Tab-separated table of C-alpha atoms and ligand atoms in Angstrom:
chain	number	residue	atom	x	y	z
A	15	UNK	CA	98.470	105.111	123.460
A	16	UNK	CA	99.240	108.772	124.287
A	17	UNK	CA	102.384	110.145	123.119
A	18	UNK	CA	103.900	110.028	126.721
A	19	UNK	CA	103.898	106.292	127.235
A	20	UNK	CA	104.770	105.900	123.566
A	21	UNK	CA	108.406	104.394	123.641
A	22	UNK	CA	111.016	105.932	121.315
A	23	UNK	CA	112.514	103.757	118.547
A	24	UNK	CA	116.105	103.707	120.826
A	25	UNK	CA	113.965	101.333	123.452
A	26	UNK	CA	112.751	98.807	121.078
A	27	UNK	CA	115.833	96.879	121.299
A	28	UNK	CA	116.844	97.611	117.480
A	29	UNK	CA	120.173	97.763	116.400
A	30	UNK	CA	121.906	101.637	115.525
A	31	UNK	CA	122.204	100.493	111.694
A	32	UNK	CA	118.174	100.076	112.201
A	33	UNK	CA	117.789	103.209	114.081
A	34	UNK	CA	119.807	105.052	111.506
A	35	UNK	CA	117.821	103.781	108.705
A	36	UNK	CA	114.296	104.591	110.559
A	37	UNK	CA	115.983	108.714	110.883
A	38	UNK	CA	116.659	108.421	107.260
A	39	UNK	CA	112.749	107.069	106.907
A	40	UNK	CA	111.716	110.220	108.608
A	41	UNK	CA	110.066	108.069	111.131
A	42	UNK	CA	110.377	110.124	114.281
A	43	UNK	CA	108.337	108.099	116.274
A	44	UNK	CA	107.033	104.495	116.417
A	45	UNK	CA	103.386	104.574	115.444
A	46	UNK	CA	100.649	102.610	117.752
A	47	UNK	CA	100.816	99.282	115.866
A	48	UNK	CA	104.780	99.442	115.460
A	49	UNK	CA	105.071	100.566	119.383
A	50	UNK	CA	102.982	97.448	120.095
A	51	UNK	CA	103.925	94.883	117.438
A	52	UNK	CA	107.939	94.900	117.159
A	53	UNK	CA	108.760	93.524	120.642
A	54	UNK	CA	106.470	90.589	120.349
A	55	UNK	CA	108.088	89.791	116.529
A	56	UNK	CA	111.629	90.390	117.512
A	57	UNK	CA	110.926	87.688	120.348
A	58	UNK	CA	110.023	85.111	117.597
A	59	UNK	CA	106.533	85.060	118.781
A	60	UNK	CA	102.933	85.087	116.113
A	61	UNK	CA	101.439	87.779	116.219
A	62	UNK	CA	97.728	88.532	115.005
A	63	UNK	CA	97.298	92.347	114.371
A	64	UNK	CA	94.278	94.429	113.593
A	65	UNK	CA	95.134	97.925	112.456
A	66	UNK	CA	93.315	100.097	109.664
A	67	UNK	CA	94.967	101.230	106.554
A	68	UNK	CA	97.597	104.310	106.839
A	69	UNK	CA	99.016	103.031	110.368
A	70	UNK	CA	102.238	102.270	109.684
A	71	UNK	CA	101.502	98.688	109.423
A	72	UNK	CA	104.264	97.631	106.804
A	73	UNK	CA	107.224	98.928	108.824
A	74	UNK	CA	105.529	96.835	111.807
A	75	UNK	CA	106.630	93.607	110.225
A	76	UNK	CA	109.590	94.699	107.705
A	77	UNK	CA	111.408	96.197	110.440
A	78	UNK	CA	111.842	93.606	112.916
A	79	UNK	CA	111.775	90.730	110.614
A	80	UNK	CA	114.685	92.553	108.742
A	81	UNK	CA	116.554	92.648	112.585
A	82	UNK	CA	115.767	88.934	112.981
A	83	UNK	CA	117.122	87.638	109.721
A	84	UNK	CA	119.712	90.006	108.469
A	85	UNK	CA	122.313	88.046	109.575
A	86	UNK	CA	121.141	84.456	107.984
A	87	UNK	CA	121.430	83.538	104.547
A	88	UNK	CA	118.628	81.846	102.002
A	89	UNK	CA	114.757	82.447	101.450
A	90	UNK	CA	113.419	82.845	105.028
A	91	UNK	CA	110.780	85.329	104.673
A	92	UNK	CA	107.415	85.304	102.940
A	93	UNK	CA	105.002	88.224	102.723
A	94	UNK	CA	101.444	87.440	100.876
A	95	UNK	CA	99.976	90.556	99.978
A	96	UNK	CA	96.542	90.844	98.361
A	97	UNK	CA	97.213	92.899	95.051
A	98	UNK	CA	100.122	93.547	93.087
A	99	UNK	CA	100.049	96.946	94.161
A	100	UNK	CA	100.526	96.358	97.717
A	101	UNK	CA	103.136	93.764	97.179
A	102	UNK	CA	105.033	96.280	95.164
A	103	UNK	CA	105.063	98.763	98.007
A	104	UNK	CA	105.787	96.451	100.425
A	105	UNK	CA	108.623	94.534	98.610
A	106	UNK	CA	110.004	98.314	98.481
A	107	UNK	CA	109.754	99.187	101.956
A	108	UNK	CA	111.764	95.609	102.413
A	109	UNK	CA	114.300	96.815	100.089
A	110	UNK	CA	114.520	100.023	101.744
A	111	UNK	CA	115.142	98.685	105.237
A	112	UNK	CA	116.518	95.196	104.164
A	113	UNK	CA	118.791	96.051	101.223
A	114	UNK	CA	121.731	97.759	103.488
A	115	UNK	CA	121.735	94.457	105.538
A	116	UNK	CA	122.623	92.999	102.522
A	117	UNK	CA	119.118	91.342	102.556
A	118	UNK	CA	117.675	91.004	98.525
A	119	UNK	CA	114.029	91.006	98.133
A	120	UNK	CA	112.100	89.808	95.024
A	121	UNK	CA	108.401	90.432	94.183
A	122	UNK	CA	106.160	87.982	92.262
A	123	UNK	CA	102.841	89.291	91.109
A	124	UNK	CA	100.472	88.791	88.427
A	125	UNK	CA	101.170	90.855	85.518
A	126	UNK	CA	104.847	90.727	85.653
A	127	UNK	CA	107.233	88.506	83.333
A	128	UNK	CA	107.152	84.823	84.824
A	129	UNK	CA	110.756	83.791	83.189
A	130	UNK	CA	112.137	87.047	85.339
A	131	UNK	CA	110.550	85.979	88.320
A	132	UNK	CA	111.920	82.051	87.764
A	133	UNK	CA	115.383	83.703	87.575
A	134	UNK	CA	115.069	85.953	90.331
A	135	UNK	CA	113.501	83.163	92.543
A	136	UNK	CA	116.105	80.751	91.333
A	137	UNK	CA	119.094	83.243	92.813
A	138	UNK	CA	117.878	82.429	96.303
A	139	UNK	CA	116.673	86.064	97.424
A	140	UNK	CA	116.123	86.386	101.353
A	141	UNK	CA	112.722	87.749	100.912
A	142	UNK	CA	109.898	86.871	98.638
A	143	UNK	CA	106.524	89.534	98.496
A	144	UNK	CA	104.046	87.655	96.416
A	145	UNK	CA	100.499	87.695	96.128
A	146	UNK	CA	98.948	84.358	96.480
A	147	UNK	CA	98.000	83.417	92.918
A	148	UNK	CA	101.162	84.454	91.177
A	149	UNK	CA	102.992	82.311	93.920
A	150	UNK	CA	101.318	79.417	93.044
A	151	UNK	CA	101.761	79.701	89.526
A	152	UNK	CA	105.560	79.738	90.351
A	153	UNK	CA	105.211	76.424	92.914
A	154	UNK	CA	102.991	74.607	90.357
A	155	UNK	CA	105.803	75.246	88.004
A	156	UNK	CA	108.321	73.980	90.312
A	157	UNK	CA	110.027	77.564	90.197
A	158	UNK	CA	110.312	78.124	94.041
A	159	UNK	CA	110.009	75.718	97.433
A	160	UNK	CA	109.279	76.951	100.420
A	161	UNK	CA	110.996	74.225	102.811
A	162	UNK	CA	113.525	77.219	104.477
A	163	UNK	CA	110.498	79.783	105.101
A	164	UNK	CA	110.951	80.615	108.927
A	165	UNK	CA	108.794	83.990	108.774
A	166	UNK	CA	105.398	83.888	106.868
A	167	UNK	CA	103.383	87.271	106.828
A	168	UNK	CA	99.772	87.574	105.723
A	169	UNK	CA	98.953	91.392	104.872
A	170	UNK	CA	95.900	92.450	104.931
A	171	UNK	CA	94.487	88.948	105.277
A	172	UNK	CA	90.917	89.997	105.181
A	173	UNK	CA	91.290	91.378	101.951
A	174	UNK	CA	93.028	87.978	100.360
A	175	UNK	CA	90.302	86.263	101.935
A	176	UNK	CA	87.695	88.304	100.357
A	177	UNK	CA	89.227	88.292	96.786
A	178	UNK	CA	88.833	84.188	96.725
A	179	UNK	CA	92.033	83.384	97.758
A	180	UNK	CA	92.099	81.235	100.602
A	181	UNK	CA	92.550	77.978	98.800
A	182	UNK	CA	96.007	79.520	97.302
A	183	UNK	CA	96.422	80.482	101.070
A	184	UNK	CA	96.023	77.067	102.234
A	185	UNK	CA	98.355	75.397	99.538
A	186	UNK	CA	101.179	78.020	100.488
A	187	UNK	CA	100.777	77.574	104.425
A	188	UNK	CA	100.917	73.903	103.632
A	189	UNK	CA	104.140	73.788	102.066
A	190	UNK	CA	106.108	75.918	104.828
A	191	UNK	CA	107.319	74.170	107.785
A	192	UNK	CA	105.538	74.244	111.317
A	193	UNK	CA	108.021	75.748	113.081
A	194	UNK	CA	107.674	78.901	111.881
A	195	UNK	CA	106.650	82.709	112.901
A	196	UNK	CA	103.537	83.831	111.356
A	197	UNK	CA	102.481	87.309	111.536
A	198	UNK	CA	99.102	88.303	110.510
A	199	UNK	CA	97.693	91.680	109.994
A	200	UNK	CA	93.987	92.182	109.061
A	201	UNK	CA	91.621	95.709	109.152
A	202	UNK	CA	89.206	93.277	111.024
A	203	UNK	CA	88.924	89.852	112.855
A	204	UNK	CA	86.007	88.904	110.653
A	205	UNK	CA	85.163	85.267	111.411
A	206	UNK	CA	87.284	83.690	108.279
A	207	UNK	CA	90.140	85.480	109.557
A	208	UNK	CA	89.833	84.359	112.924
A	209	UNK	CA	89.506	80.819	111.285
A	210	UNK	CA	92.734	81.370	109.062
A	211	UNK	CA	94.580	82.467	111.757
A	212	UNK	CA	93.390	79.096	114.020
A	213	UNK	CA	95.028	77.107	111.354
A	214	UNK	CA	98.014	78.535	110.620
A	215	UNK	CA	98.882	80.630	113.616
A	216	UNK	CA	100.433	78.924	117.217
A	217	UNK	CA	99.126	80.795	119.864
A	218	UNK	CA	99.507	84.228	118.728
A	219	UNK	CA	99.672	87.333	120.429
A	220	UNK	CA	96.458	89.405	119.479
A	221	UNK	CA	97.215	93.324	118.819
A	222	UNK	CA	93.978	95.613	118.426
A	223	UNK	CA	94.797	99.230	117.498
A	224	UNK	CA	92.170	101.326	118.758
A	225	UNK	CA	90.704	104.022	116.639
A	226	UNK	CA	91.592	106.399	119.548
A	227	UNK	CA	95.132	105.698	119.230
A	228	UNK	CA	95.627	107.454	116.329
A	229	UNK	CA	95.097	104.163	113.781
A	230	UNK	CA	92.404	105.956	112.136
A	231	UNK	CA	93.707	109.372	110.905
A	232	UNK	CA	91.720	112.838	111.096
A	233	UNK	CA	89.097	112.197	108.300
A	234	UNK	CA	85.995	114.323	107.858
A	235	UNK	CA	83.317	112.002	106.437
A	236	UNK	CA	80.213	113.112	104.984
A	237	UNK	CA	77.196	111.395	103.457
A	238	UNK	CA	75.112	112.745	100.552
A	239	UNK	CA	71.972	111.114	99.420
A	240	UNK	CA	71.634	111.640	96.286
A	241	UNK	CA	69.477	109.848	92.829
A	242	UNK	CA	71.809	107.872	90.752
A	243	UNK	CA	71.220	109.944	87.787
A	244	UNK	CA	72.454	112.991	89.506
A	245	UNK	CA	75.761	111.298	91.081
A	246	UNK	CA	77.908	112.604	88.195
A	247	UNK	CA	76.900	116.355	88.463
A	248	UNK	CA	76.983	116.140	92.379
A	249	UNK	CA	80.777	114.539	91.469
A	250	UNK	CA	81.566	117.386	88.908
A	251	UNK	CA	80.565	119.917	91.198
A	252	UNK	CA	82.740	118.590	94.141
A	253	UNK	CA	85.552	118.724	91.883
A	254	UNK	CA	85.156	122.172	91.198
A	255	UNK	CA	84.932	123.031	94.573
A	256	UNK	CA	87.790	120.919	95.915
A	257	UNK	CA	91.589	121.829	95.231
A	258	UNK	CA	93.206	119.299	96.429
A	259	UNK	CA	93.671	115.589	95.037
A	260	UNK	CA	90.536	113.658	94.644
A	261	UNK	CA	90.420	109.482	94.701
A	262	UNK	CA	87.053	108.472	93.129
A	263	UNK	CA	85.882	104.880	94.415
A	264	UNK	CA	83.270	103.474	91.788
A	265	UNK	CA	81.962	99.698	91.985
A	266	UNK	CA	83.465	98.444	88.863
A	267	UNK	CA	85.890	98.684	86.148
A	268	UNK	CA	82.908	99.540	83.648
A	269	UNK	CA	81.970	101.907	86.538
A	270	UNK	CA	85.187	103.576	86.467
A	271	UNK	CA	85.810	103.925	82.841
A	272	UNK	CA	81.949	105.559	82.523
A	273	UNK	CA	82.823	107.505	85.252
A	274	UNK	CA	85.972	108.849	83.808
A	275	UNK	CA	84.171	109.282	80.266
A	276	UNK	CA	81.930	111.675	81.971
A	277	UNK	CA	84.251	113.978	83.309
A	278	UNK	CA	86.261	113.850	80.280
A	279	UNK	CA	82.989	114.598	78.110
A	280	UNK	CA	83.002	117.590	80.621
A	281	UNK	CA	86.454	118.792	80.227
A	282	UNK	CA	88.148	117.967	83.082
A	283	UNK	CA	91.205	116.933	81.662
A	284	UNK	CA	92.905	116.462	84.843
A	285	UNK	CA	91.397	112.912	85.902
A	286	UNK	CA	92.471	109.703	85.041
A	287	UNK	CA	91.616	106.257	85.841
A	288	UNK	CA	92.510	102.485	86.691
A	289	UNK	CA	90.876	99.480	86.922
A	290	UNK	CA	91.752	95.364	86.825
A	291	UNK	CA	91.981	95.726	82.599
A	292	UNK	CA	94.663	98.200	82.441
A	293	UNK	CA	98.177	96.497	81.915
A	294	UNK	CA	101.057	96.494	85.037
A	295	UNK	CA	102.365	99.342	82.908
A	296	UNK	CA	99.187	101.388	82.907
A	297	UNK	CA	98.294	100.812	86.381
A	298	UNK	CA	101.883	101.937	87.656
A	299	UNK	CA	101.497	105.474	85.233
A	300	UNK	CA	98.369	106.026	86.573
A	301	UNK	CA	99.360	106.275	90.023
A	302	UNK	CA	102.751	107.710	89.223
A	303	UNK	CA	100.931	110.497	87.526
A	304	UNK	CA	98.643	110.963	90.320
A	305	UNK	CA	101.075	111.058	92.975
A	306	UNK	CA	103.426	113.777	90.604
A	307	UNK	CA	100.430	115.932	90.617
A	308	UNK	CA	99.757	115.416	86.611
A	309	UNK	CA	96.527	114.020	87.502
A	310	UNK	CA	94.314	115.353	90.255
A	311	UNK	CA	91.523	113.282	89.781
A	312	UNK	CA	91.976	109.206	89.848
A	313	UNK	CA	89.222	107.177	89.540
A	314	UNK	CA	89.391	103.661	90.488
A	315	UNK	CA	88.049	100.408	91.705
A	316	UNK	CA	88.488	99.274	95.270
A	317	UNK	CA	91.396	96.552	94.502
A	318	UNK	CA	93.201	99.371	92.575
A	319	UNK	CA	92.939	102.177	95.316
A	320	UNK	CA	94.162	99.811	97.901
A	321	UNK	CA	97.314	99.847	96.050
A	322	UNK	CA	97.642	103.616	96.225
A	323	UNK	CA	100.176	104.900	98.750
A	324	UNK	CA	99.853	108.628	98.195
A	325	UNK	CA	100.256	110.832	101.109
A	326	UNK	CA	98.282	114.119	100.130
A	327	UNK	CA	95.273	112.790	98.910
A	328	UNK	CA	92.696	115.783	100.207
A	329	UNK	CA	89.245	114.173	99.686
A	330	UNK	CA	88.039	110.570	98.934
A	331	UNK	CA	84.819	110.112	97.072
A	332	UNK	CA	82.760	106.875	97.383
A	333	UNK	CA	80.608	107.367	94.363
A	334	UNK	CA	78.877	104.366	94.702
A	335	UNK	CA	78.867	102.817	98.269
A	336	UNK	CA	80.989	100.067	99.110
A	337	UNK	CA	79.650	96.584	98.452
A	338	UNK	CA	81.475	95.405	101.508
A	339	UNK	CA	81.489	97.813	104.454
A	340	UNK	CA	85.117	97.375	105.199
A	341	UNK	CA	85.637	98.934	102.257
A	342	UNK	CA	84.837	101.635	103.219
A	343	UNK	CA	87.502	101.885	106.206
A	344	UNK	CA	90.073	100.922	103.073
A	345	UNK	CA	88.859	103.624	101.001
A	346	UNK	CA	89.169	106.401	103.287
A	347	UNK	CA	91.983	105.397	104.486
A	348	UNK	CA	93.743	106.999	101.139
A	349	UNK	CA	92.724	110.324	102.950
A	350	UNK	CA	94.054	111.915	106.083
A	351	UNK	CA	97.222	109.983	106.250
A	352	UNK	CA	100.324	110.585	108.351
A	353	UNK	CA	98.871	112.876	110.427
A	354	UNK	CA	97.060	115.102	108.246
A	355	UNK	CA	93.627	115.606	107.850
A	356	UNK	CA	91.073	114.139	105.124
A	357	UNK	CA	87.861	114.556	103.478
A	358	UNK	CA	85.510	111.508	102.690
A	359	UNK	CA	82.250	111.705	100.825
A	360	UNK	CA	79.987	108.961	100.345
A	361	UNK	CA	77.188	109.206	97.623
A	362	UNK	CA	74.124	106.945	98.926
A	363	UNK	CA	71.020	106.720	97.114
A	364	UNK	CA	68.035	107.229	98.702
A	365	UNK	CA	66.286	104.013	100.137
A	366	UNK	CA	68.541	101.128	98.080
A	367	UNK	CA	71.716	101.964	99.601
A	368	UNK	CA	70.530	102.232	103.360
A	369	UNK	CA	71.171	98.564	104.067
A	370	UNK	CA	74.755	99.632	102.822
A	371	UNK	CA	75.180	102.590	105.285
A	372	UNK	CA	73.666	100.803	107.794
A	373	UNK	CA	76.176	97.949	107.699
A	374	UNK	CA	79.164	100.633	107.570
A	375	UNK	CA	77.649	102.131	110.801
A	376	UNK	CA	77.949	98.511	112.136
A	377	UNK	CA	81.128	97.827	111.111
A	378	UNK	CA	82.452	100.783	112.615
A	379	UNK	CA	80.638	100.376	115.733
A	380	UNK	CA	78.603	103.979	115.343
A	381	UNK	CA	74.871	104.670	115.228
A	382	UNK	CA	73.369	104.781	111.660
A	383	UNK	CA	72.758	108.123	110.403
A	384	UNK	CA	69.475	109.389	109.430
A	385	UNK	CA	68.087	107.510	106.948
A	386	UNK	CA	65.600	108.591	104.396
A	387	UNK	CA	62.888	105.893	105.022
A	388	UNK	CA	62.692	106.910	108.674
A	389	UNK	CA	62.511	110.567	107.424
A	390	UNK	CA	59.887	109.226	105.270
A	391	UNK	CA	58.041	108.017	108.468
A	392	UNK	CA	58.279	111.400	110.213
A	393	UNK	CA	57.081	113.348	106.885
A	394	UNK	CA	53.841	111.683	106.435
A	395	UNK	CA	53.206	111.694	110.521
A	396	UNK	CA	53.795	115.076	110.006
A	397	UNK	CA	51.785	115.916	107.000
A	398	UNK	CA	48.889	113.758	108.494
A	399	UNK	CA	48.971	115.973	111.663
A	400	UNK	CA	48.994	119.200	109.577
A	401	UNK	CA	45.937	117.336	107.841
A	402	UNK	CA	47.428	116.694	104.411
A	403	UNK	CA	48.327	113.576	102.625
A	404	UNK	CA	51.199	111.750	102.704
A	405	UNK	CA	53.727	113.374	99.831
A	406	UNK	CA	53.562	111.953	96.586
A	407	UNK	CA	56.119	111.316	94.180
A	408	UNK	CA	55.456	114.379	91.939
A	409	UNK	CA	57.698	116.733	90.175
A	410	UNK	CA	59.613	116.328	87.093
A	411	UNK	CA	62.458	113.166	87.434
A	412	UNK	CA	65.046	113.695	84.465
A	413	UNK	CA	65.805	109.965	83.587
A	414	UNK	CA	67.939	110.859	80.805
A	415	UNK	CA	71.445	111.199	83.424
A	416	UNK	CA	73.756	113.585	82.638
A	417	UNK	CA	74.821	113.753	79.043
A	418	UNK	CA	77.941	112.015	78.611
A	419	UNK	CA	77.289	109.520	81.183
A	420	UNK	CA	75.990	106.282	79.675
A	421	UNK	CA	76.857	107.062	75.873
A	422	UNK	CA	79.862	104.654	76.015
A	423	UNK	CA	80.205	102.426	78.889
A	424	UNK	CA	82.483	100.041	77.085
A	425	UNK	CA	86.181	99.555	78.938
A	426	UNK	CA	88.252	101.525	76.832
A	427	UNK	CA	91.654	98.559	76.520
A	428	UNK	CA	94.079	101.601	76.059
A	429	UNK	CA	93.970	102.108	79.851
A	430	UNK	CA	94.567	105.671	81.449
A	431	UNK	CA	95.413	108.393	79.279
A	432	UNK	CA	98.690	109.782	80.373
A	433	UNK	CA	101.799	111.363	79.367
A	434	UNK	CA	103.037	107.673	78.086
A	435	UNK	CA	99.977	107.375	75.936
A	436	UNK	CA	100.005	110.940	74.678
A	437	UNK	CA	102.919	112.219	74.868
A	438	UNK	CA	101.970	115.491	76.941
A	439	UNK	CA	104.781	116.908	78.472
A	440	UNK	CA	103.317	119.426	80.991
A	441	UNK	CA	100.112	118.872	83.426
A	442	UNK	CA	97.163	120.112	81.898
A	443	UNK	CA	95.697	122.867	83.266
A	444	UNK	CA	93.238	122.647	86.290
A	445	UNK	CA	90.332	124.230	84.748
A	446	UNK	CA	88.112	123.893	87.306
A	447	UNK	CA	89.812	124.945	90.498
A	448	UNK	CA	90.765	128.468	89.575
A	449	UNK	CA	88.621	129.908	92.532
A	450	UNK	CA	90.841	131.349	95.036
A	451	UNK	CA	88.548	130.833	97.997
A	452	UNK	CA	86.978	127.647	97.192
A	453	UNK	CA	83.520	126.986	98.024
A	454	UNK	CA	82.543	123.889	100.500
A	455	UNK	CA	83.216	120.804	98.092
A	456	UNK	CA	80.383	118.607	100.149
A	457	UNK	CA	78.114	121.527	100.309
A	458	UNK	CA	78.556	121.905	96.144
A	459	UNK	CA	78.186	117.997	95.868
A	460	UNK	CA	74.852	118.121	97.799
A	461	UNK	CA	73.364	121.017	95.475
A	462	UNK	CA	72.027	118.124	93.191
A	463	UNK	CA	70.142	116.735	95.812
A	464	UNK	CA	68.157	119.336	96.482
A	465	UNK	CA	66.649	119.048	93.296
A	466	UNK	CA	66.141	115.598	93.755
A	467	UNK	CA	64.254	116.206	97.182
A	468	UNK	CA	60.707	116.184	95.138
A	469	UNK	CA	60.945	112.549	94.116
A	470	UNK	CA	62.847	111.429	97.727
A	471	UNK	CA	61.067	111.992	100.723
A	472	UNK	CA	62.599	115.299	102.278
A	473	UNK	CA	63.537	115.226	105.802
A	474	UNK	CA	61.734	117.227	108.436
A	475	UNK	CA	65.271	119.305	108.768
A	476	UNK	CA	64.789	120.058	105.170
A	477	UNK	CA	62.148	122.532	106.059
A	478	UNK	CA	64.467	124.550	108.472
A	479	UNK	CA	67.927	124.303	106.847
A	480	UNK	CA	67.546	123.491	102.876
A	481	UNK	CA	69.546	120.708	101.399
A	482	UNK	CA	72.189	120.971	103.709
A	483	UNK	CA	70.499	118.939	106.251
A	484	UNK	CA	71.276	116.089	103.621
A	485	UNK	CA	74.558	116.343	104.327
A	486	UNK	CA	75.362	114.695	107.094
A	487	UNK	CA	78.538	114.229	109.281
A	488	UNK	CA	78.974	110.704	108.928
A	489	UNK	CA	80.655	108.597	111.397
A	490	UNK	CA	82.564	110.859	113.008
B	4	LIG	P1	101.080	101.622	105.890
B	4	LIG	O1	100.104	101.545	106.829
B	4	LIG	O2	102.152	100.770	105.953
B	4	LIG	O3	100.550	101.944	104.657
B	4	LIG	O4	102.082	102.880	105.669
B	4	LIG	C1	101.523	104.330	105.880
B	4	LIG	C2	102.483	105.509	105.727
B	4	LIG	O5	103.033	105.766	106.901
B	4	LIG	C3	103.486	105.093	104.709
B	4	LIG	O6	103.517	106.085	103.804
B	4	LIG	C4	105.176	104.728	105.574
B	4	LIG	O7	106.031	105.655	104.996
B	4	LIG	C5	104.327	105.807	106.958
B	4	LIG	N1	104.766	105.621	108.023
B	4	LIG	C6	105.299	104.203	108.597
B	4	LIG	N2	105.527	104.060	109.822
B	4	LIG	C7	105.820	105.701	109.956
B	4	LIG	C8	105.926	106.651	111.115
B	4	LIG	N3	106.688	105.463	112.630
B	4	LIG	N4	106.534	107.586	111.411
B	4	LIG	C9	106.307	108.558	109.910
B	4	LIG	N5	105.472	107.817	108.901
B	4	LIG	C10	105.391	106.380	108.912
């Protein structure tokens, strides 16, 4: 949608009080998803929306739903979120737009106190925001009845299904009267999302926000082919050369801790981490400290990463290629938010990660980048042409890995180190960012790749342009 046809907030049939709250929030114009979804939601229609993270989707349901239900008493609105952090953020948005109209919001999430949530539910809040598992828990205990719900919202439906919540979602949907409004938001319309939509929605208006409409922020994406044992030094090089904030995504909680330990061991004192074994308090502390700038680098798993609503993340690093290609979109959506530009670098292991990279390209509807195996074939052809045999896997290969990388991969149950644990009152010095004019962080991350070029078949281009040929601009 171009700006000349983007409606103004005042054209969306919202009350003057709501327009005032929107202005206070600093939302000057509706984002594409808001411009498209709000009129249908205001009309009471079911709406199925495909939009990316960071598109303003939360306000696209919160604002019209509050408008519709602001004069009613009783529990009418239920929003289901995949993670605790997303539930909390959604709860906060409902709070800012709903509380001025007297609407009360209760957030029910794993890790919080059951008795406290029970008491809050007993007070008949207007809005419940919950993770499916915790809500089912309350239903089984008889703490909540859903007979009065008139608006059911599935936020990040694809994610909830990926996380295995389909049974709970079914259980919850069955308890809610059929005559209701259902809103579903999902990054993709995967078959399982379509199935859920068919089973729970009534003739939904389907809205797809195209990338060109600005839902995908300006993110420069890079791919670095790097052997596993060189990833840690690639990451450290990148951190040294990136002056901004960085989120590093790793594939498991053990891995998150391992990466953080490596950084810690190399005196990167401005790094923290979070994963699902951290307590709720520790997670909140990690996000708060990252947001406040106390820590510049946050190492996280996918589930944790999705809950981080920080506007100024300069760089997302995929230390491991995501298991699900859709997670790539969610991960990189942490940067380039609110019209800012961002950078994303993906470390991929030659050969091993080729399928994963191809899958990401497919999900994004773009051509796959050059793959080492293709380059190997080209190299072999070229070498045969030159009368030589194919390149062998000669050359020293350092199998020890970076020091500190694997010494202790146990998950530290203390959780992220932060001021609350350590009584530190000031932000640790940025030991690795003192360069006035930083080098290109991606090129620096790629440097170790040059060192492994003997163990991985080199692309033909490498002969002309050195290791930068390994750094491909990916999916832009
Ligand atoms: P979401 O996609 O809901 O996670 O929102 C991403 C970010 O965009 C949040 O920090 C919102 O506060 C912000 N936001 C939502 N709508 C707008 C808007 N119309 N203009 C500017 N920022 C917005």
